């Protein structure tokens, strides 16, 4: 099949993304019913390059490959030649000779693009400073499982206009829902990404006004990986942007709350929000496994059975 990468949600068509959500729900149901007997990636290898920390992403990709009968290989810059300056393009060519797909978590989005340009196997963005598309597959799946079709609904992003926010903007475009972004001045998402989404995405300054009647509320840490030195200053900038139970009370009666995790309780979320029945964060984390299995199957084999 033709080589495809997944660097942002815009790399797949809306129809392909809808297929992936359906396929993930099927894969999840069949795993629950039958156990891990479906092994379409037998003897295939996924290389996983992690230049930042991870719990969910590493465990979900590695477990997904194991359940599919394949293998996942963890590579960190500390103990690979990438950390000693071997160019990403050279690494991409070498890995293309040996493995079947590559997953990368790094800082600069440009370096993932350079890697993909030189790669002859599928490349998956597992988080860059600009995007986190794999997380959005799990998030849209979770929202769909809980409340049905997301088209035409209203989601609210509260907090930093960061990598997760950018992927929510792309999700609003691709899955056809409205997105309100409540962020402090100076922490807006990238203007080009915002402009491309047109009128379906709106910026708010008052989080309380943004969440009125919303069907979904989501947030993320105030200081992302790589911004640790800004943590104290950001705590002050984001005061008033904590998502709490009272905010959810102003939303639609059927509102759901998502968070990609890890969360900082008492900062961007109240101490107790993750335990609220409207918070679906554990289901959301679990869906990383199923959604990425659907993605791996799609990129390495193509569409299956639907
Ligand atoms: N949400 C997410 O990507 O989590 P990890 O950083 O633990 O992989
Ligand atoms: N915005 C966060 C997401 C972590 C999954 C970060 O980049 O650290």
Coordinates of N, CA, C and O in Angstrom, one line a residue, residues 169-301:
X169 N -7.9 21.7 17.9 CA -8.4 22.6 16.8 C -8.5 21.7 15.5 O -9.5 21.8 14.8
X170 N -7.5 20.9 15.2 CA -7.5 20.1 14.0 C -8.7 19.1 14.1 O -9.3 18.8 13.1
X171 N -8.9 18.6 15.3 CA -10.0 17.6 15.5 C -11.4 18.3 15.2 O -12.3 17.7 14.6
X172 N -11.5 19.6 15.6 CA -12.8 20.3 15.4 C -13.0 20.4 13.8 O -14.1 20.2 13.4
X173 N -11.9 20.6 13.1 CA -12.0 20.7 11.6 C -12.4 19.3 11.1 O -13.3 19.2 10.2
X174 N -11.7 18.3 11.5 CA -11.8 17.0 10.8 C -13.1 16.2 11.3 O -13.6 15.5 10.5
X175 N -13.5 16.5 12.5 CA -14.7 15.8 13.0 C -15.9 16.7 13.0 O -17.0 16.3 13.5
X176 N -15.7 17.9 12.6 CA -16.9 18.9 12.4 C -17.6 19.2 13.6 O -18.8 19.1 13.7
X177 N -16.9 19.7 14.7 CA -17.6 20.2 15.9 C -17.0 21.6 16.2 O -16.0 22.0 15.5
X178 N -17.7 22.3 17.1 CA -17.2 23.7 17.4 C -16.3 23.6 18.6 O -16.5 22.7 19.5
X179 N -15.4 24.5 18.7 CA -14.4 24.5 19.8 C -14.2 25.9 20.3 O -14.0 26.9 19.5
X180 N -14.4 26.1 21.6 CA -14.1 27.3 22.3 C -12.8 27.2 23.0 O -12.7 26.2 23.8
X181 N -12.0 28.1 22.9 CA -10.7 28.1 23.6 C -10.6 29.2 24.6 O -10.7 30.4 24.2
X182 N -10.5 28.8 25.9 CA -10.4 29.8 26.9 C -9.0 29.8 27.4 O -8.5 28.9 28.0
X183 N -8.2 30.9 27.1 CA -6.8 30.9 27.4 C -6.5 32.4 27.9 O -7.1 33.3 27.4
X184 N -5.5 32.5 28.8 CA -5.0 33.9 29.1 C -4.3 34.5 28.0 O -3.8 33.8 27.1
X185 N -4.3 35.9 28.0 CA -3.6 36.6 26.9 C -2.1 36.2 26.9 O -1.5 36.0 28.0
X186 N -1.6 35.9 25.8 CA -0.2 35.5 25.6 C 0.0 34.0 25.5 O 1.1 33.5 25.3
X187 N -1.1 33.3 25.7 CA -1.0 31.8 25.7 C -2.0 31.2 24.6 O -2.5 30.2 24.8
X188 N -2.2 32.0 23.6 CA -3.1 31.6 22.5 C -2.4 30.5 21.6 O -1.2 30.4 21.6
X189 N -3.2 29.7 21.0 CA -2.6 28.7 20.0 C -2.0 29.5 18.8 O -2.3 30.7 18.6
X190 N -1.3 28.8 18.0 CA -0.6 29.3 16.9 C -1.7 29.9 15.9 O -2.7 29.3 15.6
X191 N -1.4 31.1 15.5 CA -2.4 31.9 14.7 C -2.8 31.1 13.4 O -3.9 31.1 12.9
X192 N -1.8 30.5 12.7 CA -2.0 29.9 11.4 C -3.0 28.7 11.6 O -3.9 28.4 10.8
X193 N -2.7 27.9 12.7 CA -3.5 26.7 13.0 C -5.0 27.2 13.3 O -5.9 26.6 12.8
X194 N -5.1 28.2 14.0 CA -6.4 28.8 14.4 C -7.1 29.3 13.1 O -8.3 29.0 12.9
X195 N -6.4 30.1 12.3 CA -7.0 30.7 11.1 C -7.5 29.6 10.2 O -8.6 29.7 9.6
X196 N -6.8 28.5 10.1 CA -7.2 27.4 9.2 C -8.5 26.8 9.6 O -9.2 26.2 8.8
X197 N -8.9 26.9 10.9 CA -10.1 26.3 11.4 C -11.3 27.2 11.2 O -12.5 26.7 11.3
X198 N -11.1 28.5 10.8 CA -12.2 29.4 10.5 C -13.1 29.6 11.7 O -12.6 29.6 12.9
X199 N -14.4 29.8 11.5 CA -15.3 30.3 12.5 C -15.7 29.2 13.5 O -16.3 29.5 14.5
X200 N -15.3 28.0 13.2 CA -15.8 26.9 14.1 C -15.0 27.0 15.5 O -15.3 26.4 16.5
X201 N -13.8 27.7 15.5 CA -13.1 27.8 16.7 C -13.0 29.3 17.1 O -12.8 30.2 16.4
X202 N -13.4 29.5 18.4 CA -13.4 30.9 19.0 C -12.6 31.0 20.2 O -12.5 30.1 21.0
X203 N -11.9 32.1 20.4 CA -11.1 32.4 21.6 C -12.0 33.2 22.6 O -12.7 34.1 22.3
X204 N -11.9 32.7 23.9 CA -12.6 33.3 25.0 C -11.5 33.7 26.0 O -10.5 33.1 26.1
X205 N -11.8 34.8 26.8 CA -10.9 35.1 27.9 C -11.4 34.7 29.2 O -10.7 34.5 30.2
X206 N -12.7 34.4 29.3 CA -13.4 34.1 30.5 C -13.8 32.6 30.4 O -14.7 32.2 29.7
X207 N -13.1 31.7 31.2 CA -13.4 30.3 31.1 C -14.9 30.0 31.5 O -15.5 29.1 30.9
X208 N -15.4 30.8 32.4 CA -16.8 30.5 32.9 C -17.7 30.8 31.7 O -18.7 30.0 31.5
X209 N -17.5 31.8 31.0 CA -18.4 32.1 29.8 C -18.2 31.1 28.7 O -19.2 30.6 28.1
X210 N -17.0 30.6 28.6 CA -16.7 29.6 27.5 C -17.5 28.3 27.8 O -17.9 27.6 26.8
X211 N -17.6 27.9 29.0 CA -18.1 26.5 29.3 C -19.7 26.5 29.3 O -20.3 25.4 29.4
X212 N -20.3 27.6 29.3 CA -21.8 27.7 29.3 C -22.4 26.7 28.2 O -22.1 26.9 27.0
X213 N -23.1 25.8 28.6 CA -23.8 24.9 27.7 C -23.0 23.9 26.9 O -23.4 23.2 26.0
X214 N -21.7 23.8 27.3 CA -20.7 23.0 26.5 C -21.0 21.5 26.7 O -21.5 21.0 27.7
X215 N -20.7 20.7 25.6 CA -20.9 19.2 25.7 C -19.6 18.5 26.2 O -19.7 17.4 26.6
X216 N -18.5 19.2 26.1 CA -17.3 18.6 26.5 C -16.3 19.7 27.0 O -16.3 20.8 26.4
X217 N -15.6 19.4 28.1 CA -14.6 20.4 28.6 C -13.3 19.6 28.7 O -13.3 18.4 29.2
X218 N -12.2 20.2 28.3 CA -10.9 19.5 28.4 C -9.9 20.5 28.8 O -10.0 21.7 28.5
X219 N -8.8 20.1 29.4 CA -7.7 20.9 29.7 C -6.4 20.1 29.7 O -6.4 18.9 29.4
X220 N -5.3 20.8 30.1 CA -4.0 20.1 30.1 C -3.1 20.9 31.1 O -3.5 22.0 31.5
X221 N -1.9 20.3 31.4 CA -1.0 21.0 32.3 C -0.7 22.4 31.9 O -0.8 22.7 30.7
X222 N -0.4 23.3 32.8 CA 0.0 24.7 32.5 C 1.4 24.8 32.0 O 1.7 25.8 31.3
X223 N 2.3 23.9 32.3 CA 3.6 23.9 31.8 C 3.9 22.5 31.2 O 3.9 21.5 31.9
X224 N 4.1 22.5 29.9 CA 4.4 21.2 29.2 C 5.8 20.8 29.4 O 6.6 21.6 29.8
X225 N 6.1 19.6 28.9 CA 7.5 19.1 28.9 C 8.4 20.0 28.1 O 8.0 20.4 27.0
X226 N 9.5 20.4 28.7 CA 10.4 21.4 28.1 C 10.1 22.8 28.6 O 10.9 23.7 28.3
X227 N 9.0 23.0 29.4 CA 8.7 24.3 29.9 C 8.8 24.4 31.4 O 8.2 25.2 32.1
X228 N 9.5 23.4 32.0 CA 9.6 23.3 33.4 C 10.1 24.5 34.1 O 9.6 24.9 35.2
X229 N 11.0 25.3 33.5 CA 11.5 26.5 34.1 C 10.4 27.6 34.2 O 10.6 28.5 35.0
X230 N 9.4 27.5 33.4 CA 8.3 28.5 33.4 C 7.2 28.2 34.4 O 6.3 28.9 34.5
X231 N 7.4 27.0 35.1 CA 6.2 26.6 35.9 C 5.7 27.6 36.9 O 4.5 27.9 36.9
X232 N 6.6 28.3 37.6 CA 6.1 29.2 38.6 C 5.4 30.4 38.0 O 4.4 30.8 38.4
X233 N 6.0 31.0 36.9 CA 5.4 32.1 36.3 C 4.1 31.7 35.6 O 3.1 32.5 35.7
X234 N 4.0 30.5 35.1 CA 2.8 30.1 34.5 C 1.6 29.9 35.5 O 0.5 30.1 35.2
X235 N 2.0 29.4 36.7 CA 1.0 29.3 37.8 C 0.3 30.6 38.0 O -1.0 30.6 38.2
X236 N 1.0 31.7 37.9 CA 0.4 33.0 38.1 C -0.4 33.4 36.9 O -1.6 33.8 37.0
X237 N 0.1 33.1 35.7 CA -0.6 33.5 34.5 C -1.9 32.8 34.3 O -2.9 33.3 33.7
X238 N -2.0 31.5 34.8 CA -3.2 30.7 34.6 C -4.1 30.7 35.8 O -5.1 30.0 35.8
X239 N -3.9 31.5 36.8 CA -4.8 31.6 37.9 C -6.2 32.0 37.4 O -6.3 32.8 36.5
X240 N -7.2 31.3 37.8 CA -8.6 31.5 37.3 C -8.9 30.6 36.2 O -10.1 30.6 35.7
X241 N -8.0 29.8 35.7 CA -8.2 28.9 34.6 C -8.3 27.4 35.1 O -8.3 26.5 34.3
X242 N -8.4 27.2 36.4 CA -8.6 25.8 36.9 C -10.0 25.3 36.5 O -11.0 26.0 36.7
X243 N -10.0 24.1 36.0 CA -11.3 23.5 35.7 C -11.8 22.7 37.0 O -11.0 22.0 37.6
X244 N -13.0 23.0 37.4 CA -13.5 22.4 38.6 C -15.0 22.0 38.4 O -15.5 22.2 37.4
X245 N -15.5 21.3 39.4 CA -16.9 20.8 39.3 C -17.9 21.9 39.1 O -18.9 21.7 38.3
X246 N -17.7 23.0 39.7 CA -18.7 24.1 39.5 C -18.7 24.5 38.0 O -19.8 24.9 37.4
X247 N -17.6 24.5 37.3 CA -17.5 24.9 35.9 C -18.4 23.8 35.1 O -19.1 24.2 34.2
X248 N -18.2 22.6 35.4 CA -18.9 21.5 34.7 C -20.4 21.7 35.0 O -21.3 21.4 34.1
X249 N -20.8 22.2 36.1 CA -22.2 22.4 36.5 C -22.8 23.4 35.5 O -24.0 23.4 35.3
X250 N -22.0 24.4 35.0 CA -22.6 25.4 34.1 C -22.7 24.9 32.6 O -23.2 25.6 31.8
X251 N -22.1 23.7 32.4 CA -22.2 23.2 31.0 C -23.5 22.4 30.8 O -24.4 22.4 31.6
X252 N -23.5 21.8 29.6 CA -24.7 20.9 29.3 C -24.8 19.8 30.4 O -23.9 19.4 31.0
X253 N -26.1 19.4 30.6 CA -26.3 18.3 31.6 C -25.5 17.1 31.3 O -25.2 16.3 32.2
X254 N -25.2 16.8 30.0 CA -24.6 15.6 29.6 C -23.1 15.8 29.4 O -22.4 15.1 28.7
X255 N -22.5 16.9 29.9 CA -21.1 17.3 29.7 C -20.2 16.1 30.1 O -20.4 15.4 31.1
X256 N -19.1 16.0 29.4 CA -18.0 15.1 29.8 C -16.7 15.9 29.9 O -16.5 16.9 29.2
X257 N -15.9 15.4 30.8 CA -14.6 16.0 31.0 C -13.4 15.1 30.6 O -13.5 13.9 31.0
X258 N -12.5 15.6 29.8 CA -11.3 14.8 29.4 C -10.1 15.5 29.8 O -10.0 16.7 29.9
X259 N -9.0 14.7 30.0 CA -7.7 15.3 30.2 C -6.7 14.2 29.7 O -6.8 13.1 30.1
X260 N -5.7 14.7 28.9 CA -4.8 13.7 28.3 C -4.0 13.0 29.4 O -3.5 11.8 29.2
X261 N -3.8 13.6 30.5 CA -3.0 13.1 31.6 C -1.5 13.1 31.2 O -1.2 12.9 30.0
X262 N -0.5 13.2 32.1 CA -0.7 13.3 33.5 C -1.3 14.7 33.9 O -1.0 15.7 33.2
X263 N -2.1 14.7 35.0 CA -2.7 15.9 35.5 C -2.0 16.4 36.8 O -1.4 15.6 37.5
X264 N -2.1 17.6 37.0 CA -1.6 18.2 38.3 C -2.8 18.6 39.1 O -3.4 19.7 38.9
X265 N -3.2 17.7 40.0 CA -4.4 18.0 40.8 C -4.1 19.3 41.7 O -3.0 19.4 42.2
X266 N -5.1 20.2 41.7 CA -4.9 21.4 42.5 C -4.3 22.5 41.6 O -4.3 23.7 42.1
X267 N -3.9 22.2 40.4 CA -3.5 23.3 39.5 C -4.5 23.4 38.3 O -5.5 24.1 38.6
X268 N -4.3 22.8 37.2 CA -5.3 23.0 36.1 C -6.6 22.3 36.3 O -7.6 22.6 35.7
X269 N -6.6 21.3 37.3 CA -7.9 20.7 37.7 C -8.0 20.8 39.2 O -7.0 20.7 39.9
X270 N -9.2 20.8 39.8 CA -9.4 20.8 41.2 C -8.9 19.4 41.7 O -8.8 18.5 40.9
X271 N -8.7 19.4 43.0 CA -8.1 18.1 43.6 C -9.0 16.9 43.3 O -8.5 15.8 43.2
X272 N -10.3 17.2 43.1 CA -11.3 16.1 43.1 C -11.9 15.8 41.7 O -12.7 14.9 41.5
X273 N -11.6 16.7 40.7 CA -12.3 16.6 39.4 C -12.2 15.3 38.7 O -13.1 14.8 38.1
X274 N -11.0 14.7 38.8 CA -10.8 13.4 38.1 C -11.7 12.3 38.6 O -11.9 11.3 38.0
X275 N -12.2 12.5 39.9 CA -13.0 11.5 40.5 C -14.5 11.8 40.2 O -15.4 11.0 40.6
X276 N -14.8 12.9 39.6 CA -16.2 13.2 39.3 C -16.7 12.2 38.2 O -16.0 11.9 37.3
X277 N -18.0 11.8 38.3 CA -18.5 10.8 37.3 C -18.5 11.4 35.9 O -18.5 10.6 34.9
X278 N -18.5 12.7 35.7 CA -18.5 13.3 34.4 C -17.1 13.2 33.8 O -16.9 13.5 32.6
X279 N -16.0 12.9 34.6 CA -14.7 12.8 34.1 C -14.4 11.4 33.6 O -14.6 10.4 34.3
X280 N -14.1 11.3 32.3 CA -13.9 10.0 31.7 C -12.4 9.7 31.4 O -12.1 9.0 30.4
X281 N -11.6 10.2 32.3 CA -10.1 10.2 32.0 C -9.5 8.8 32.0 O -8.5 8.6 31.3
X282 N -10.0 7.9 32.8 CA -9.4 6.6 32.8 C -9.8 5.8 31.5 O -8.9 5.1 30.9
X283 N -11.0 5.9 31.1 CA -11.5 5.3 29.9 C -10.7 5.9 28.7 O -10.3 5.2 27.8
X284 N -10.5 7.2 28.8 CA -9.7 8.0 27.8 C -8.3 7.4 27.7 O -7.8 7.2 26.6
X285 N -7.7 7.3 28.8 CA -6.3 6.7 28.8 C -6.3 5.3 28.2 O -5.4 5.0 27.4
X286 N -7.3 4.5 28.6 CA -7.3 3.1 28.1 C -7.5 3.1 26.6 O -7.0 2.2 25.9
X287 N -8.3 4.1 26.1 CA -8.5 4.1 24.7 C -7.3 4.4 23.8 O -7.3 4.2 22.6
X288 N -6.2 4.9 24.5 CA -5.0 5.1 23.7 C -4.6 3.8 23.1 O -4.1 3.7 22.0
X289 N -4.7 2.7 23.9 CA -4.3 1.3 23.4 C -5.1 1.0 22.1 O -4.5 0.6 21.1
X290 N -6.4 1.1 22.2 CA -7.3 0.6 21.1 C -7.2 1.5 19.9 O -7.1 1.0 18.8
X291 N -7.1 2.8 20.1 CA -7.1 3.7 19.0 C -5.7 3.6 18.2 O -5.7 3.6 17.0
X292 N -4.6 3.4 19.0 CA -3.3 3.3 18.3 C -3.2 1.9 17.6 O -2.5 1.8 16.6
X293 N -3.9 0.9 18.2 CA -3.9 -0.4 17.4 C -4.6 -0.2 16.1 O -4.1 -0.7 15.1
X294 N -5.7 0.5 16.1 CA -6.4 0.8 14.8 C -5.5 1.6 13.9 O -5.4 1.3 12.7
X295 N -4.7 2.5 14.4 CA -3.8 3.3 13.6 C -2.7 2.5 13.0 O -2.4 2.6 11.8
X296 N -2.1 1.6 13.9 CA -1.0 0.8 13.4 C -1.5 -0.2 12.3 O -0.8 -0.3 11.3
X297 N -2.6 -0.7 12.5 CA -3.2 -1.6 11.5 C -3.4 -0.9 10.2 O -3.1 -1.4 9.1
X298 N -4.0 0.3 10.3 CA -4.3 1.1 9.1 C -3.0 1.5 8.4 O -2.9 1.4 7.1
X299 N -2.0 1.9 9.1 CA -0.8 2.4 8.4 C 0.1 1.2 7.9 O 0.8 1.4 6.9
X300 N 0.0 0.0 8.5 CA 0.8 -1.1 8.1 C 0.1 -2.0 7.1 O 0.7 -2.7 6.3
X301 N -1.3 -2.1 7.3 CA -2.0 -3.1 6.5 C -3.0 -2.4 5.6 O -3.3 -2.8 4.5

